C-alpha cells in the first residue's frame, strides 16, 4: 500500500486506537482531515490541545470537565436531593443526554470486585457517603451494571447508607456499566421512571 509519510502513518496509528475506529476507518479519517486542513484539522488540533491541558475529574462527583467542580455540581438547580450513582463517566453522559434526570451524579470509577481486589476505598464510595450528608440527599438512585459485581456494589452502598436516604435501583434488564451509552433514550427514561427500592 502506498504510504503517505512517517508522520501521517503515526497519526493513523494513534487514531486507530480510538474506540470504534479500526485501521481502515482511521486511515479514511486522517485522509479526510488532511484534505480539510484549514477547516477541520487545525480547529481539531487546537480543541484537542485545550482539552488536553484543561480536562480533569470533578472533585465532587468524578465527572470529566475542565474545572474543579463540573457544571452539574456547580448548578444550584441540580441540587434537588437526588444523586444517581453510575460506574463510569460514559454512563453519566448517556443519562444526561436523555435529559430525564435533574439531580446530580456520582461516578464510582468501577465496581467492587473480590477477584480484582477492588474495595470501597478504591472507588468513590467514601465520598458518596460524605455527599449524602453534606448535600441533604433524600434519594440515591443506583444505575449500576446487572453483573454480579454491579449488584454486590449496589447492596454494599445500600447497607452503608442504611438509615439515610431512600436507595433505589433502575428497572431490571438494563445493561449498564459503560453500556448505558448503547441504549436509546426511551429505554433509559423508562428504566429511570420504573426504578424501585432496593
Ligand atoms: Zn461534579
Short mmCIF file of C-alpha atoms and ligand atoms in Angstrom, two decimals:
data_model
loop_
_atom_site.label_atom_id
_atom_site.label_comp_id
_atom_site.label_asym_id
_atom_site.label_seq_id
_atom_site.Cartn_x
_atom_site.Cartn_y
_atom_site.Cartn_z
CA UNK A 1 0.00 0.00 0.00
CA UNK A 2 1.24 3.47 -0.86
CA UNK A 3 2.34 5.28 2.26
CA UNK A 4 1.97 8.98 2.90
CA UNK A 5 4.78 9.72 5.29
CA UNK A 6 6.03 8.51 8.65
CA UNK A 7 4.27 11.38 10.43
CA UNK A 8 0.94 10.69 8.79
CA UNK A 9 1.29 6.96 9.43
CA UNK A 10 1.94 7.75 13.11
CA UNK A 11 -1.26 9.79 13.22
CA UNK A 12 -3.22 6.96 11.61
CA UNK A 13 -1.82 4.52 14.17
CA UNK A 14 -2.92 6.75 17.06
CA UNK A 15 -6.38 7.28 15.58
CA UNK A 16 -6.79 3.53 15.10
CA UNK A 17 -6.57 3.11 18.88
CA UNK A 18 -9.78 5.10 19.38
CA UNK A 19 -12.89 3.12 20.29
CA UNK A 20 -14.97 2.42 17.22
CA UNK A 21 -12.12 3.15 14.78
CA UNK A 22 -10.06 0.39 13.19
CA UNK A 23 -7.04 0.85 10.91
CA UNK A 24 -9.24 1.27 7.82
CA UNK A 25 -11.53 3.93 9.22
CA UNK A 26 -8.56 5.66 10.90
CA UNK A 27 -6.86 5.91 7.52
CA UNK A 28 -10.03 7.30 5.95
CA UNK A 29 -10.47 9.81 8.79
CA UNK A 30 -6.87 11.03 8.58
CA UNK A 31 -7.06 11.41 4.83
CA UNK A 32 -10.23 13.47 5.26
CA UNK A 33 -8.58 15.60 7.95
CA UNK A 34 -5.52 16.28 5.85
CA UNK A 35 -7.65 17.26 2.88
CA UNK A 36 -9.61 19.64 5.15
CA UNK A 37 -6.54 21.03 6.88
CA UNK A 38 -7.79 24.57 7.37
CA UNK A 39 -11.44 23.79 8.06
CA UNK A 40 -11.10 20.72 10.25
CA UNK A 41 -7.59 19.60 11.13
CA UNK A 42 -6.47 22.97 12.53
CA UNK A 43 -9.54 23.52 14.74
CA UNK A 44 -9.45 19.87 15.85
CA UNK A 45 -5.79 20.07 16.83
CA UNK A 46 -6.49 23.27 18.77
CA UNK A 47 -9.56 21.79 20.52
CA UNK A 48 -7.52 18.70 21.46
CA UNK A 49 -4.70 20.84 22.83
CA UNK A 50 -7.11 22.81 25.01
CA UNK A 51 -8.87 19.70 26.33
CA UNK A 52 -5.52 18.04 26.93
CA UNK A 53 -4.47 20.96 29.08
CA UNK A 54 -7.72 21.52 30.93
CA UNK A 55 -9.63 18.20 31.26
CA UNK A 56 -9.90 16.95 34.82
CA UNK A 57 -12.14 14.99 37.15
CA UNK A 58 -14.73 16.88 39.19
CA UNK A 59 -13.56 16.69 42.81
CA UNK A 60 -17.12 16.10 43.97
CA UNK A 61 -18.71 13.62 41.56
CA UNK A 62 -15.92 12.32 39.30
CA UNK A 63 -17.45 13.65 36.07
CA UNK A 64 -14.94 14.84 33.48
CA UNK A 65 -14.93 18.58 32.96
CA UNK A 66 -12.50 21.45 32.83
CA UNK A 67 -12.97 22.95 36.29
CA UNK A 68 -12.56 21.80 39.87
CA UNK A 69 -16.35 21.33 40.04
CA UNK A 70 -18.26 20.18 36.94
CA UNK A 71 -21.19 22.20 35.57
CA UNK A 72 -23.73 19.83 37.12
CA UNK A 73 -22.22 20.07 40.61
CA UNK A 74 -21.96 23.84 40.27
CA UNK A 75 -25.62 24.22 39.28
CA UNK A 76 -27.86 25.09 42.24
CA UNK A 77 -30.88 23.76 40.34
CA UNK A 78 -29.33 20.29 40.13
CA UNK A 79 -29.02 20.09 43.91
CA UNK A 80 -32.55 18.67 44.22
CA UNK A 81 -31.66 16.00 46.77
CA UNK A 82 -31.27 13.18 44.21
CA UNK A 83 -27.96 11.53 43.33
CA UNK A 84 -27.66 8.99 40.52
CA UNK A 85 -24.72 6.63 41.08
CA UNK A 86 -23.01 5.27 37.95
CA UNK A 87 -19.91 3.19 37.30
CA UNK A 88 -18.39 5.24 34.55
CA UNK A 89 -18.43 8.75 33.11
CA UNK A 90 -19.85 7.29 29.88
CA UNK A 91 -22.95 6.24 31.86
CA UNK A 92 -23.30 9.74 33.27
CA UNK A 93 -23.10 11.31 29.84
CA UNK A 94 -25.60 8.80 28.42
CA UNK A 95 -28.07 9.53 31.22
CA UNK A 96 -27.54 13.25 30.82
CA UNK A 97 -28.21 13.01 27.09
CA UNK A 98 -31.75 11.78 27.82
CA UNK A 99 -32.46 14.86 29.93
CA UNK A 100 -34.74 12.82 32.20
CA UNK A 101 -32.70 13.09 35.39
CA UNK A 102 -32.50 16.51 37.02
CA UNK A 103 -30.37 15.73 40.06
CA UNK A 104 -26.63 15.25 40.46
CA UNK A 105 -24.42 12.25 39.78
CA UNK A 106 -21.73 10.25 41.46
CA UNK A 107 -19.21 8.30 39.38
CA UNK A 108 -17.78 5.32 41.28
CA UNK A 109 -15.00 4.57 38.81
CA UNK A 110 -15.78 0.85 38.75
CA UNK A 111 -17.41 -1.78 40.93
CA UNK A 112 -16.35 -3.71 43.98
CA UNK A 113 -14.53 -6.86 42.93
CA UNK A 114 -13.13 -9.55 45.19
CA UNK A 115 -11.33 -11.07 42.22
CA UNK A 116 -9.51 -7.87 41.32
CA UNK A 117 -9.13 -6.83 44.98
CA UNK A 118 -11.13 -3.63 44.46
CA UNK A 119 -12.55 -2.42 47.77
CA UNK A 120 -14.76 0.56 48.73
CA UNK A 121 -11.76 2.85 49.23
CA UNK A 122 -10.57 2.17 45.68
CA UNK A 123 -13.87 3.58 44.43
CA UNK A 124 -15.56 6.89 45.19
CA UNK A 125 -17.75 5.28 47.87
CA UNK A 126 -16.47 7.17 50.96
CA UNK A 127 -17.01 10.43 49.07
CA UNK A 128 -20.60 9.37 48.28
CA UNK A 129 -21.36 8.95 51.97
CA UNK A 130 -19.94 12.44 52.63
CA UNK A 131 -22.04 13.98 49.89
CA UNK A 132 -25.26 12.36 51.12
CA UNK A 133 -24.84 14.20 54.40
CA UNK A 134 -23.49 17.48 53.02
CA UNK A 135 -25.99 17.90 50.16
CA UNK A 136 -29.12 16.87 52.08
CA UNK A 137 -29.75 13.96 49.70
CA UNK A 138 -33.09 12.18 50.06
CA UNK A 139 -32.74 9.61 47.25
CA UNK A 140 -29.75 7.72 45.90
CA UNK A 141 -30.51 6.04 42.57
CA UNK A 142 -28.14 3.19 41.75
CA UNK A 143 -27.65 2.81 37.98
CA UNK A 144 -25.08 0.03 38.17
CA UNK A 145 -24.48 -2.95 35.92
CA UNK A 146 -26.56 -6.11 36.15
CA UNK A 147 -23.38 -8.12 36.72
CA UNK A 148 -22.55 -9.90 40.00
CA UNK A 149 -20.03 -7.18 40.87
CA UNK A 150 -22.53 -4.45 40.00
CA UNK A 151 -25.15 -5.99 42.24
CA UNK A 152 -22.67 -6.59 45.06
CA UNK A 153 -21.70 -2.94 44.85
CA UNK A 154 -25.35 -1.83 44.91
CA UNK A 155 -26.05 -3.84 48.06
CA UNK A 156 -22.88 -2.63 49.74
CA UNK A 157 -23.84 1.00 49.10
CA UNK A 158 -27.41 0.39 50.32
CA UNK A 159 -26.04 -1.08 53.56
CA UNK A 160 -23.55 1.71 54.01
CA UNK A 161 -26.29 4.34 53.59
CA UNK A 162 -28.81 2.46 55.74
CA UNK A 163 -30.88 4.78 57.91
CA UNK A 164 -30.22 7.64 55.47
CA UNK A 165 -31.80 8.47 52.11
CA UNK A 166 -34.06 6.17 50.08
CA UNK A 167 -31.95 3.87 47.92
CA UNK A 168 -33.47 2.85 44.58
CA UNK A 169 -32.28 0.94 41.52
CA UNK A 170 -33.16 1.30 37.84
CA UNK A 171 -35.70 -1.17 36.46
CA UNK A 172 -34.13 -4.52 35.79
CA UNK A 173 -32.91 -5.56 32.38
CA UNK A 174 -30.78 -2.50 31.77
CA UNK A 175 -27.20 -3.40 30.89
CA UNK A 176 -25.31 -0.52 32.47
CA UNK A 177 -21.67 0.00 33.37
CA UNK A 178 -20.21 1.81 30.43
CA UNK A 179 -23.03 0.32 28.35
CA UNK A 180 -25.77 2.81 29.07
CA UNK A 181 -24.44 4.68 26.07
CA UNK A 182 -25.67 1.93 23.73
CA UNK A 183 -29.28 2.24 24.87
CA UNK A 184 -31.74 4.58 23.24
CA UNK A 185 -33.02 7.48 25.32
CA UNK A 186 -36.52 5.99 25.64
CA UNK A 187 -35.20 2.81 27.24
CA UNK A 188 -33.06 4.74 29.72
CA UNK A 189 -36.01 7.00 30.53
CA UNK A 190 -38.34 4.05 31.09
CA UNK A 191 -35.79 2.35 33.38
CA UNK A 192 -35.40 5.56 35.37
CA UNK A 193 -39.15 6.07 35.76
CA UNK A 194 -39.69 2.42 36.75
CA UNK A 195 -37.00 2.48 39.45
CA UNK A 196 -37.73 0.59 42.64
CA UNK A 197 -36.50 0.42 46.21
CA UNK A 198 -33.52 -1.79 46.85
ZN1 LIG B 1 -19.38 17.07 39.53
#
